[in-house]
């Protein structure tokens, strides 16, 4: 019996758009609730959510046998944390702030077993191998890993072709908020200059045969990104959903008009 099939990676390869949601509450219960909401993937945010390894593992577990695929973002793309996340069953990774082919190549090695990489052998202790109940896990795991790197700075923008060309990078994900910030447009990810950069990154990513990803909490902006060719996209966050729904309920009961003001980033 082989490593679990990565349904998200397979969908991208078949050209099937994948709709996602950001999970930053740091709650396995919330992740389990959201797994029934019809999204193709859920991003477990270890960069901006109050997540540690036990919490991320619990969220991976909450999604484990659901139709919603777990995508995990570590705080940084470092081999030691990727090793732990892999053994906990993560198969799809979103790595923040990648700015060179050298960084991307190191990430590819970190998520693969030798001879193609440096991943330590320990999955027999973890969910990845169904706790050592998957006889062929070691020899089949590499192919079911999906590595997505974030391009979200001027340096990453300048290096997009070398990054997208790296064998083993399956997709490029744009972080509009951080990209805007680095472009001197903090809090304004919808600025024309940012859209121009996104358009270029998408075009070069497509040229290298890789998947194009992005996120937004604005549905009009999501339509623009979809028209630009996004292959996978998050259209909201659990935090925003909770805040907006709770405040809308209060206003509705009290008969209040209008909506709460939000900050520029998300
Ligand atoms: O820079 C971005 O935009 C992202 O990478 C997404 C954000 O980190 C996250 O805050 C989404 O809410």
PDB file of C-alpha atoms and ligand atoms in Angstrom:
ATOM      1  CA  UNK A   1       0.000   0.000   0.000  1.00  0.00           C
ATOM      2  CA  UNK A   2       1.353   3.389  -1.130  1.00  0.00           C
ATOM      3  CA  UNK A   3       1.425   6.892   0.358  1.00  0.00           C
ATOM      4  CA  UNK A   4      -1.966   8.670   0.250  1.00  0.00           C
ATOM      5  CA  UNK A   5      -2.766  10.183  -3.160  1.00  0.00           C
ATOM      6  CA  UNK A   6      -2.421  13.973  -3.128  1.00  0.00           C
ATOM      7  CA  UNK A   7      -5.793  14.909  -4.598  1.00  0.00           C
ATOM      8  CA  UNK A   8      -4.920  18.617  -4.674  1.00  0.00           C
ATOM      9  CA  UNK A   9      -1.736  17.988  -6.704  1.00  0.00           C
ATOM     10  CA  UNK A  10      -3.646  15.685  -9.042  1.00  0.00           C
ATOM     11  CA  UNK A  11      -6.352  18.312  -9.576  1.00  0.00           C
ATOM     12  CA  UNK A  12      -3.788  20.969 -10.459  1.00  0.00           C
ATOM     13  CA  UNK A  13      -2.119  18.606 -12.922  1.00  0.00           C
ATOM     14  CA  UNK A  14      -5.507  17.934 -14.533  1.00  0.00           C
ATOM     15  CA  UNK A  15      -6.225  21.662 -14.771  1.00  0.00           C
ATOM     16  CA  UNK A  16      -9.121  21.615 -12.301  1.00  0.00           C
ATOM     17  CA  UNK A  17      -9.442  24.947 -10.435  1.00  0.00           C
ATOM     18  CA  UNK A  18      -9.124  24.545  -6.667  1.00  0.00           C
ATOM     19  CA  UNK A  19     -11.012  26.891  -4.314  1.00  0.00           C
ATOM     20  CA  UNK A  20      -9.609  27.433  -0.841  1.00  0.00           C
ATOM     21  CA  UNK A  21     -10.004  29.172   2.501  1.00  0.00           C
ATOM     22  CA  UNK A  22      -7.443  30.440   5.006  1.00  0.00           C
ATOM     23  CA  UNK A  23      -7.460  28.883   8.492  1.00  0.00           C
ATOM     24  CA  UNK A  24      -5.725  31.125  11.018  1.00  0.00           C
ATOM     25  CA  UNK A  25      -7.798  30.475  14.146  1.00  0.00           C
ATOM     26  CA  UNK A  26      -5.421  27.735  15.251  1.00  0.00           C
ATOM     27  CA  UNK A  27      -8.296  25.398  16.003  1.00  0.00           C
ATOM     28  CA  UNK A  28      -8.720  21.764  14.937  1.00  0.00           C
ATOM     29  CA  UNK A  29     -12.416  22.095  15.805  1.00  0.00           C
ATOM     30  CA  UNK A  30     -12.797  25.069  13.461  1.00  0.00           C
ATOM     31  CA  UNK A  31     -10.845  23.218  10.743  1.00  0.00           C
ATOM     32  CA  UNK A  32     -13.163  20.229  11.116  1.00  0.00           C
ATOM     33  CA  UNK A  33     -16.206  22.506  10.870  1.00  0.00           C
ATOM     34  CA  UNK A  34     -14.804  24.175   7.747  1.00  0.00           C
ATOM     35  CA  UNK A  35     -13.954  20.813   6.157  1.00  0.00           C
ATOM     36  CA  UNK A  36     -17.684  20.403   5.578  1.00  0.00           C
ATOM     37  CA  UNK A  37     -18.058  23.763   3.820  1.00  0.00           C
ATOM     38  CA  UNK A  38     -17.224  22.540   0.342  1.00  0.00           C
ATOM     39  CA  UNK A  39     -13.769  24.037  -0.170  1.00  0.00           C
ATOM     40  CA  UNK A  40     -11.157  22.052  -2.072  1.00  0.00           C
ATOM     41  CA  UNK A  41      -8.353  23.096   0.288  1.00  0.00           C
ATOM     42  CA  UNK A  42      -7.786  24.795   3.623  1.00  0.00           C
ATOM     43  CA  UNK A  43      -4.558  26.657   4.358  1.00  0.00           C
ATOM     44  CA  UNK A  44      -3.371  25.922   7.909  1.00  0.00           C
ATOM     45  CA  UNK A  45      -1.441  29.104   8.616  1.00  0.00           C
ATOM     46  CA  UNK A  46       1.637  28.542  10.731  1.00  0.00           C
ATOM     47  CA  UNK A  47       3.039  31.919   9.691  1.00  0.00           C
ATOM     48  CA  UNK A  48       0.331  34.297  10.944  1.00  0.00           C
ATOM     49  CA  UNK A  49      -1.993  32.005  12.937  1.00  0.00           C
ATOM     50  CA  UNK A  50      -1.342  31.104  16.629  1.00  0.00           C
ATOM     51  CA  UNK A  51      -0.181  27.649  15.565  1.00  0.00           C
ATOM     52  CA  UNK A  52       2.459  25.320  16.969  1.00  0.00           C
ATOM     53  CA  UNK A  53       3.285  21.775  15.883  1.00  0.00           C
ATOM     54  CA  UNK A  54       0.690  20.002  18.066  1.00  0.00           C
ATOM     55  CA  UNK A  55      -2.026  22.392  16.882  1.00  0.00           C
ATOM     56  CA  UNK A  56      -1.041  22.076  13.225  1.00  0.00           C
ATOM     57  CA  UNK A  57      -0.969  18.286  13.588  1.00  0.00           C
ATOM     58  CA  UNK A  58      -4.467  18.338  15.110  1.00  0.00           C
ATOM     59  CA  UNK A  59      -5.742  20.425  12.189  1.00  0.00           C
ATOM     60  CA  UNK A  60      -4.150  18.061   9.679  1.00  0.00           C
ATOM     61  CA  UNK A  61      -5.884  15.255  11.538  1.00  0.00           C
ATOM     62  CA  UNK A  62      -9.211  17.070  11.429  1.00  0.00           C
ATOM     63  CA  UNK A  63      -8.967  17.238   7.635  1.00  0.00           C
ATOM     64  CA  UNK A  64      -7.294  13.855   7.188  1.00  0.00           C
ATOM     65  CA  UNK A  65     -10.172  11.889   5.749  1.00  0.00           C
ATOM     66  CA  UNK A  66     -12.251  14.839   4.545  1.00  0.00           C
ATOM     67  CA  UNK A  67     -12.703  16.063   0.957  1.00  0.00           C
ATOM     68  CA  UNK A  68     -10.943  19.298   1.934  1.00  0.00           C
ATOM     69  CA  UNK A  69      -7.214  19.033   1.401  1.00  0.00           C
ATOM     70  CA  UNK A  70      -4.816  20.391   4.033  1.00  0.00           C
ATOM     71  CA  UNK A  71      -2.236  22.888   2.766  1.00  0.00           C
ATOM     72  CA  UNK A  72       0.248  23.847   5.470  1.00  0.00           C
ATOM     73  CA  UNK A  73       2.231  27.078   5.686  1.00  0.00           C
ATOM     74  CA  UNK A  74       5.173  26.940   8.119  1.00  0.00           C
ATOM     75  CA  UNK A  75       6.494  30.206   9.594  1.00  0.00           C
ATOM     76  CA  UNK A  76       9.577  29.812   7.430  1.00  0.00           C
ATOM     77  CA  UNK A  77      10.741  27.271   4.854  1.00  0.00           C
ATOM     78  CA  UNK A  78      13.230  25.370   6.980  1.00  0.00           C
ATOM     79  CA  UNK A  79      14.075  21.651   6.681  1.00  0.00           C
ATOM     80  CA  UNK A  80      13.645  20.878  10.382  1.00  0.00           C
ATOM     81  CA  UNK A  81      10.036  22.053  10.525  1.00  0.00           C
ATOM     82  CA  UNK A  82       9.146  20.567   7.138  1.00  0.00           C
ATOM     83  CA  UNK A  83      10.453  17.192   8.363  1.00  0.00           C
ATOM     84  CA  UNK A  84       8.065  17.293  11.327  1.00  0.00           C
ATOM     85  CA  UNK A  85       5.113  18.478   9.243  1.00  0.00           C
ATOM     86  CA  UNK A  86       5.709  15.744   6.650  1.00  0.00           C
ATOM     87  CA  UNK A  87       5.637  13.042   9.312  1.00  0.00           C
ATOM     88  CA  UNK A  88       2.418  14.560  10.699  1.00  0.00           C
ATOM     89  CA  UNK A  89       0.849  13.889   7.312  1.00  0.00           C
ATOM     90  CA  UNK A  90       1.170  17.209   5.493  1.00  0.00           C
ATOM     91  CA  UNK A  91       1.558  16.606   1.767  1.00  0.00           C
ATOM     92  CA  UNK A  92       1.019  20.133   0.408  1.00  0.00           C
ATOM     93  CA  UNK A  93       3.138  23.071   1.546  1.00  0.00           C
ATOM     94  CA  UNK A  94       2.952  26.814   1.050  1.00  0.00           C
ATOM     95  CA  UNK A  95       6.348  28.320   1.809  1.00  0.00           C
ATOM     96  CA  UNK A  96       6.460  32.075   2.456  1.00  0.00           C
ATOM     97  CA  UNK A  97       8.838  34.663   1.032  1.00  0.00           C
ATOM     98  CA  UNK A  98      10.906  32.625  -1.451  1.00  0.00           C
ATOM     99  CA  UNK A  99      13.264  34.878  -3.396  1.00  0.00           C
ATOM    100  CA  UNK A 100      15.682  32.655  -5.337  1.00  0.00           C
ATOM    101  CA  UNK A 101      16.104  29.374  -7.154  1.00  0.00           C
ATOM    102  CA  UNK A 102      18.656  28.385  -4.523  1.00  0.00           C
ATOM    103  CA  UNK A 103      16.035  28.702  -1.769  1.00  0.00           C
ATOM    104  CA  UNK A 104      13.500  26.773  -3.865  1.00  0.00           C
ATOM    105  CA  UNK A 105      15.971  23.981  -4.611  1.00  0.00           C
ATOM    106  CA  UNK A 106      16.722  23.595  -0.886  1.00  0.00           C
ATOM    107  CA  UNK A 107      12.998  23.337  -0.185  1.00  0.00           C
ATOM    108  CA  UNK A 108      12.602  20.601  -2.804  1.00  0.00           C
ATOM    109  CA  UNK A 109      15.377  18.623  -1.140  1.00  0.00           C
ATOM    110  CA  UNK A 110      13.807  19.159   2.302  1.00  0.00           C
ATOM    111  CA  UNK A 111      10.514  17.518   1.320  1.00  0.00           C
ATOM    112  CA  UNK A 112      12.013  14.532  -0.512  1.00  0.00           C
ATOM    113  CA  UNK A 113      13.649  11.355   0.767  1.00  0.00           C
ATOM    114  CA  UNK A 114      17.145  10.457  -0.377  1.00  0.00           C
ATOM    115  CA  UNK A 115      18.582  10.146  -2.973  1.00  0.00           C
ATOM    116  CA  UNK A 116      16.444  13.060  -4.228  1.00  0.00           C
ATOM    117  CA  UNK A 117      16.455  14.951  -0.971  1.00  0.00           C
ATOM    118  CA  UNK A 118      17.340  15.082   2.721  1.00  0.00           C
ATOM    119  CA  UNK A 119      14.044  14.237   4.454  1.00  0.00           C
ATOM    120  CA  UNK A 120      14.746  12.231   7.571  1.00  0.00           C
ATOM    121  CA  UNK A 121      13.222   8.771   7.884  1.00  0.00           C
ATOM    122  CA  UNK A 122      10.710   8.789  10.745  1.00  0.00           C
ATOM    123  CA  UNK A 123       7.271   8.666   9.155  1.00  0.00           C
ATOM    124  CA  UNK A 124       6.672   5.316  10.845  1.00  0.00           C
ATOM    125  CA  UNK A 125       5.949   7.364  13.964  1.00  0.00           C
ATOM    126  CA  UNK A 126       3.427   9.610  12.247  1.00  0.00           C
ATOM    127  CA  UNK A 127       0.128  10.030  10.519  1.00  0.00           C
ATOM    128  CA  UNK A 128       1.956  10.249   7.157  1.00  0.00           C
ATOM    129  CA  UNK A 129       2.336   6.474   7.032  1.00  0.00           C
ATOM    130  CA  UNK A 130      -0.891   5.823   8.936  1.00  0.00           C
ATOM    131  CA  UNK A 131       1.367   5.104  11.917  1.00  0.00           C
ATOM    132  CA  UNK A 132       3.510   2.560  10.089  1.00  0.00           C
ATOM    133  CA  UNK A 133       0.553   0.758   8.518  1.00  0.00           C
ATOM    134  CA  UNK A 134       1.642   1.793   4.968  1.00  0.00           C
ATOM    135  CA  UNK A 135       4.311  -0.696   3.827  1.00  0.00           C
ATOM    136  CA  UNK A 136       5.367   1.219   0.697  1.00  0.00           C
ATOM    137  CA  UNK A 137       5.235   4.717   2.177  1.00  0.00           C
ATOM    138  CA  UNK A 138       8.965   5.454   1.928  1.00  0.00           C
ATOM    139  CA  UNK A 139       9.216   4.598  -1.752  1.00  0.00           C
ATOM    140  CA  UNK A 140       6.007   6.381  -2.813  1.00  0.00           C
ATOM    141  CA  UNK A 141       5.919   9.496  -0.601  1.00  0.00           C
ATOM    142  CA  UNK A 142       8.005  11.842  -2.769  1.00  0.00           C
ATOM    143  CA  UNK A 143       5.582  11.769  -5.693  1.00  0.00           C
ATOM    144  CA  UNK A 144       2.621  12.795  -3.514  1.00  0.00           C
ATOM    145  CA  UNK A 145       4.252  15.954  -2.123  1.00  0.00           C
ATOM    146  CA  UNK A 146       3.069  19.272  -3.544  1.00  0.00           C
ATOM    147  CA  UNK A 147       5.449  22.191  -2.995  1.00  0.00           C
ATOM    148  CA  UNK A 148       4.075  25.684  -3.527  1.00  0.00           C
ATOM    149  CA  UNK A 149       6.406  28.637  -2.972  1.00  0.00           C
ATOM    150  CA  UNK A 150       5.318  32.208  -2.306  1.00  0.00           C
ATOM    151  CA  UNK A 151       6.579  35.049  -4.431  1.00  0.00           C
ATOM    152  CA  UNK A 152       5.715  38.176  -2.453  1.00  0.00           C
ATOM    153  CA  UNK A 153       8.566  40.649  -2.752  1.00  0.00           C
ATOM    154  CA  UNK A 154      10.425  42.624  -5.430  1.00  0.00           C
ATOM    155  CA  UNK A 155      13.320  40.176  -5.160  1.00  0.00           C
ATOM    156  CA  UNK A 156      10.984  37.241  -5.772  1.00  0.00           C
ATOM    157  CA  UNK A 157       9.359  39.088  -8.659  1.00  0.00           C
ATOM    158  CA  UNK A 158      12.760  39.671 -10.246  1.00  0.00           C
ATOM    159  CA  UNK A 159      13.656  35.977  -9.808  1.00  0.00           C
ATOM    160  CA  UNK A 160      10.324  34.529 -10.943  1.00  0.00           C
ATOM    161  CA  UNK A 161      11.700  32.698 -13.951  1.00  0.00           C
ATOM    162  CA  UNK A 162      14.521  30.988 -12.067  1.00  0.00           C
ATOM    163  CA  UNK A 163      12.162  30.072  -9.208  1.00  0.00           C
ATOM    164  CA  UNK A 164       9.396  28.744 -11.469  1.00  0.00           C
ATOM    165  CA  UNK A 165      11.923  26.689 -13.434  1.00  0.00           C
ATOM    166  CA  UNK A 166      13.019  24.677 -10.385  1.00  0.00           C
ATOM    167  CA  UNK A 167      12.162  20.975 -10.761  1.00  0.00           C
ATOM    168  CA  UNK A 168      10.010  19.962  -7.800  1.00  0.00           C
ATOM    169  CA  UNK A 169       8.304  23.335  -7.381  1.00  0.00           C
ATOM    170  CA  UNK A 170       4.684  22.581  -8.280  1.00  0.00           C
ATOM    171  CA  UNK A 171       3.276  26.078  -8.065  1.00  0.00           C
ATOM    172  CA  UNK A 172       3.853  29.747  -7.358  1.00  0.00           C
ATOM    173  CA  UNK A 173       1.560  31.512  -4.884  1.00  0.00           C
ATOM    174  CA  UNK A 174       1.440  35.271  -4.744  1.00  0.00           C
ATOM    175  CA  UNK A 175       0.994  37.025  -1.406  1.00  0.00           C
ATOM    176  CA  UNK A 176      -0.610  40.288  -2.472  1.00  0.00           C
ATOM    177  CA  UNK A 177      -0.321  41.940   0.946  1.00  0.00           C
ATOM    178  CA  UNK A 178       3.384  41.350   1.397  1.00  0.00           C
ATOM    179  CA  UNK A 179       4.116  42.045  -2.255  1.00  0.00           C
ATOM    180  CA  UNK A 180       2.321  45.387  -1.979  1.00  0.00           C
ATOM    181  CA  UNK A 181       4.181  46.194   1.225  1.00  0.00           C
ATOM    182  CA  UNK A 182       7.559  45.497  -0.347  1.00  0.00           C
ATOM    183  CA  UNK A 183       6.573  47.606  -3.351  1.00  0.00           C
ATOM    184  CA  UNK A 184       5.962  50.567  -1.036  1.00  0.00           C
ATOM    185  CA  UNK A 185       2.167  50.101  -1.144  1.00  0.00           C
ATOM    186  CA  UNK A 186       1.578  48.784   2.362  1.00  0.00           C
ATOM    187  CA  UNK A 187      -2.109  47.977   2.912  1.00  0.00           C
ATOM    188  CA  UNK A 188      -2.958  48.447  -0.755  1.00  0.00           C
ATOM    189  CA  UNK A 189      -2.755  45.022  -2.446  1.00  0.00           C
ATOM    190  CA  UNK A 190      -5.292  46.165  -5.032  1.00  0.00           C
ATOM    191  CA  UNK A 191      -3.038  48.929  -6.422  1.00  0.00           C
ATOM    192  CA  UNK A 192      -2.500  48.897 -10.215  1.00  0.00           C
ATOM    193  CA  UNK A 193       1.246  48.401  -9.757  1.00  0.00           C
ATOM    194  CA  UNK A 194       0.602  45.276  -7.668  1.00  0.00           C
ATOM    195  CA  UNK A 195      -1.858  43.946 -10.247  1.00  0.00           C
ATOM    196  CA  UNK A 196       0.754  44.468 -12.960  1.00  0.00           C
ATOM    197  CA  UNK A 197       3.282  42.482 -10.931  1.00  0.00           C
ATOM    198  CA  UNK A 198       0.727  39.718 -10.326  1.00  0.00           C
ATOM    199  CA  UNK A 199      -0.046  39.582 -14.038  1.00  0.00           C
ATOM    200  CA  UNK A 200       3.647  39.167 -14.832  1.00  0.00           C
ATOM    201  CA  UNK A 201       4.210  36.496 -12.184  1.00  0.00           C
ATOM    202  CA  UNK A 202       1.189  34.534 -13.405  1.00  0.00           C
ATOM    203  CA  UNK A 203       2.388  34.747 -17.011  1.00  0.00           C
ATOM    204  CA  UNK A 204       5.879  33.508 -16.200  1.00  0.00           C
ATOM    205  CA  UNK A 205       4.572  30.784 -13.906  1.00  0.00           C
ATOM    206  CA  UNK A 206       2.303  29.521 -16.675  1.00  0.00           C
ATOM    207  CA  UNK A 207       5.191  29.659 -19.141  1.00  0.00           C
ATOM    208  CA  UNK A 208       7.084  27.231 -16.916  1.00  0.00           C
ATOM    209  CA  UNK A 209       4.100  24.906 -16.654  1.00  0.00           C
ATOM    210  CA  UNK A 210       3.526  25.529 -12.961  1.00  0.00           C
ATOM    211  CA  UNK A 211       0.279  26.242 -11.074  1.00  0.00           C
ATOM    212  CA  UNK A 212      -0.712  29.842 -10.234  1.00  0.00           C
ATOM    213  CA  UNK A 213      -2.098  30.581  -6.774  1.00  0.00           C
ATOM    214  CA  UNK A 214      -3.234  33.646  -4.865  1.00  0.00           C
ATOM    215  CA  UNK A 215      -5.554  34.764  -2.091  1.00  0.00           C
ATOM    216  CA  UNK A 216      -7.897  37.659  -1.435  1.00  0.00           C
ATOM    217  CA  UNK A 217     -10.828  38.487   0.851  1.00  0.00           C
ATOM    218  CA  UNK A 218     -12.459  40.604  -1.870  1.00  0.00           C
ATOM    219  CA  UNK A 219     -14.808  38.734  -4.223  1.00  0.00           C
ATOM    220  CA  UNK A 220     -14.467  41.387  -6.968  1.00  0.00           C
ATOM    221  CA  UNK A 221     -10.688  41.030  -6.709  1.00  0.00           C
ATOM    222  CA  UNK A 222     -11.066  37.241  -6.796  1.00  0.00           C
ATOM    223  CA  UNK A 223     -12.916  37.543 -10.113  1.00  0.00           C
ATOM    224  CA  UNK A 224     -10.028  39.590 -11.505  1.00  0.00           C
ATOM    225  CA  UNK A 225      -7.480  37.017 -10.343  1.00  0.00           C
ATOM    226  CA  UNK A 226      -9.537  34.177 -11.786  1.00  0.00           C
ATOM    227  CA  UNK A 227      -9.665  35.977 -15.130  1.00  0.00           C
ATOM    228  CA  UNK A 228      -5.877  36.381 -14.918  1.00  0.00           C
ATOM    229  CA  UNK A 229      -5.608  32.599 -14.747  1.00  0.00           C
ATOM    230  CA  UNK A 230      -5.412  31.618 -11.075  1.00  0.00           C
ATOM    231  CA  UNK A 231      -5.375  27.818 -10.837  1.00  0.00           C
ATOM    232  CA  UNK A 232      -6.004  27.802  -7.083  1.00  0.00           C
ATOM    233  CA  UNK A 233      -7.207  30.630  -4.896  1.00  0.00           C
ATOM    234  CA  UNK A 234      -8.314  31.337  -1.324  1.00  0.00           C
ATOM    235  CA  UNK A 235     -11.246  33.748  -1.198  1.00  0.00           C
ATOM    236  CA  UNK A 236     -11.436  34.367   2.539  1.00  0.00           C
ATOM    237  CA  UNK A 237     -10.232  33.539   6.009  1.00  0.00           C
ATOM    238  CA  UNK A 238     -11.866  31.823   8.970  1.00  0.00           C
ATOM    239  CA  UNK A 239     -11.087  34.900  11.072  1.00  0.00           C
ATOM    240  CA  UNK A 240     -12.821  37.281   8.658  1.00  0.00           C
ATOM    241  CA  UNK A 241     -15.769  34.922   8.289  1.00  0.00           C
ATOM    242  CA  UNK A 242     -16.257  34.802  12.084  1.00  0.00           C
ATOM    243  CA  UNK A 243     -15.924  38.558  12.564  1.00  0.00           C
ATOM    244  CA  UNK A 244     -18.199  39.449   9.651  1.00  0.00           C
ATOM    245  CA  UNK A 245     -20.899  36.893  10.467  1.00  0.00           C
ATOM    246  CA  UNK A 246     -21.013  37.833  14.169  1.00  0.00           C
ATOM    247  CA  UNK A 247     -21.220  41.555  13.437  1.00  0.00           C
ATOM    248  CA  UNK A 248     -23.788  41.125  10.653  1.00  0.00           C
ATOM    249  CA  UNK A 249     -26.003  39.091  13.031  1.00  0.00           C
ATOM    250  CA  UNK A 250     -25.866  41.842  15.679  1.00  0.00           C
ATOM    251  CA  UNK A 251     -26.641  44.594  13.143  1.00  0.00           C
ATOM    252  CA  UNK A 252     -29.485  42.538  11.716  1.00  0.00           C
ATOM    253  CA  UNK A 253     -31.099  41.947  15.125  1.00  0.00           C
ATOM    254  CA  UNK A 254     -30.704  45.597  16.126  1.00  0.00           C
ATOM    255  CA  UNK A 255     -31.819  46.823  12.720  1.00  0.00           C
ATOM    256  CA  UNK A 256     -28.565  48.685  12.261  1.00  0.00           C
ATOM    257  CA  UNK A 257     -27.482  49.712   8.756  1.00  0.00           C
ATOM    258  CA  UNK A 258     -23.959  49.704   7.271  1.00  0.00           C
ATOM    259  CA  UNK A 259     -20.946  47.493   7.950  1.00  0.00           C
ATOM    260  CA  UNK A 260     -17.853  47.612  10.105  1.00  0.00           C
ATOM    261  CA  UNK A 261     -14.699  49.215   8.697  1.00  0.00           C
ATOM    262  CA  UNK A 262     -11.771  46.838   8.031  1.00  0.00           C
ATOM    263  CA  UNK A 263      -8.008  47.378   7.940  1.00  0.00           C
ATOM    264  CA  UNK A 264      -6.121  47.575   4.614  1.00  0.00           C
ATOM    265  CA  UNK A 265      -4.323  44.266   4.845  1.00  0.00           C
ATOM    266  CA  UNK A 266      -5.655  40.821   5.715  1.00  0.00           C
TER     267      UNK A 266
HETATM  268  O1  LIG B   1       1.080  38.429   1.587  1.00  0.00           O
HETATM  269  C1  LIG B   1      -0.051  37.918   1.519  1.00  0.00           C
HETATM  270  O2  LIG B   1      -1.082  38.477   1.073  1.00  0.00           O
HETATM  271  C2  LIG B   1      -0.167  36.521   1.998  1.00  0.00           C
HETATM  272  O3  LIG B   1       0.786  35.759   1.983  1.00  0.00           O
HETATM  273  C3  LIG B   1      -1.471  36.137   2.633  1.00  0.00           C
HETATM  274  C4  LIG B   1      -1.421  36.722   4.034  1.00  0.00           C
HETATM  275  O4  LIG B   1      -0.242  36.311   4.677  1.00  0.00           O
HETATM  276  C5  LIG B   1      -2.472  36.276   4.986  1.00  0.00           C
HETATM  277  O5  LIG B   1      -2.487  37.283   5.933  1.00  0.00           O
HETATM  278  C6  LIG B   1      -3.825  36.085   4.433  1.00  0.00           C
HETATM  279  O6  LIG B   1      -4.781  36.553   5.344  1.00  0.00           O
END
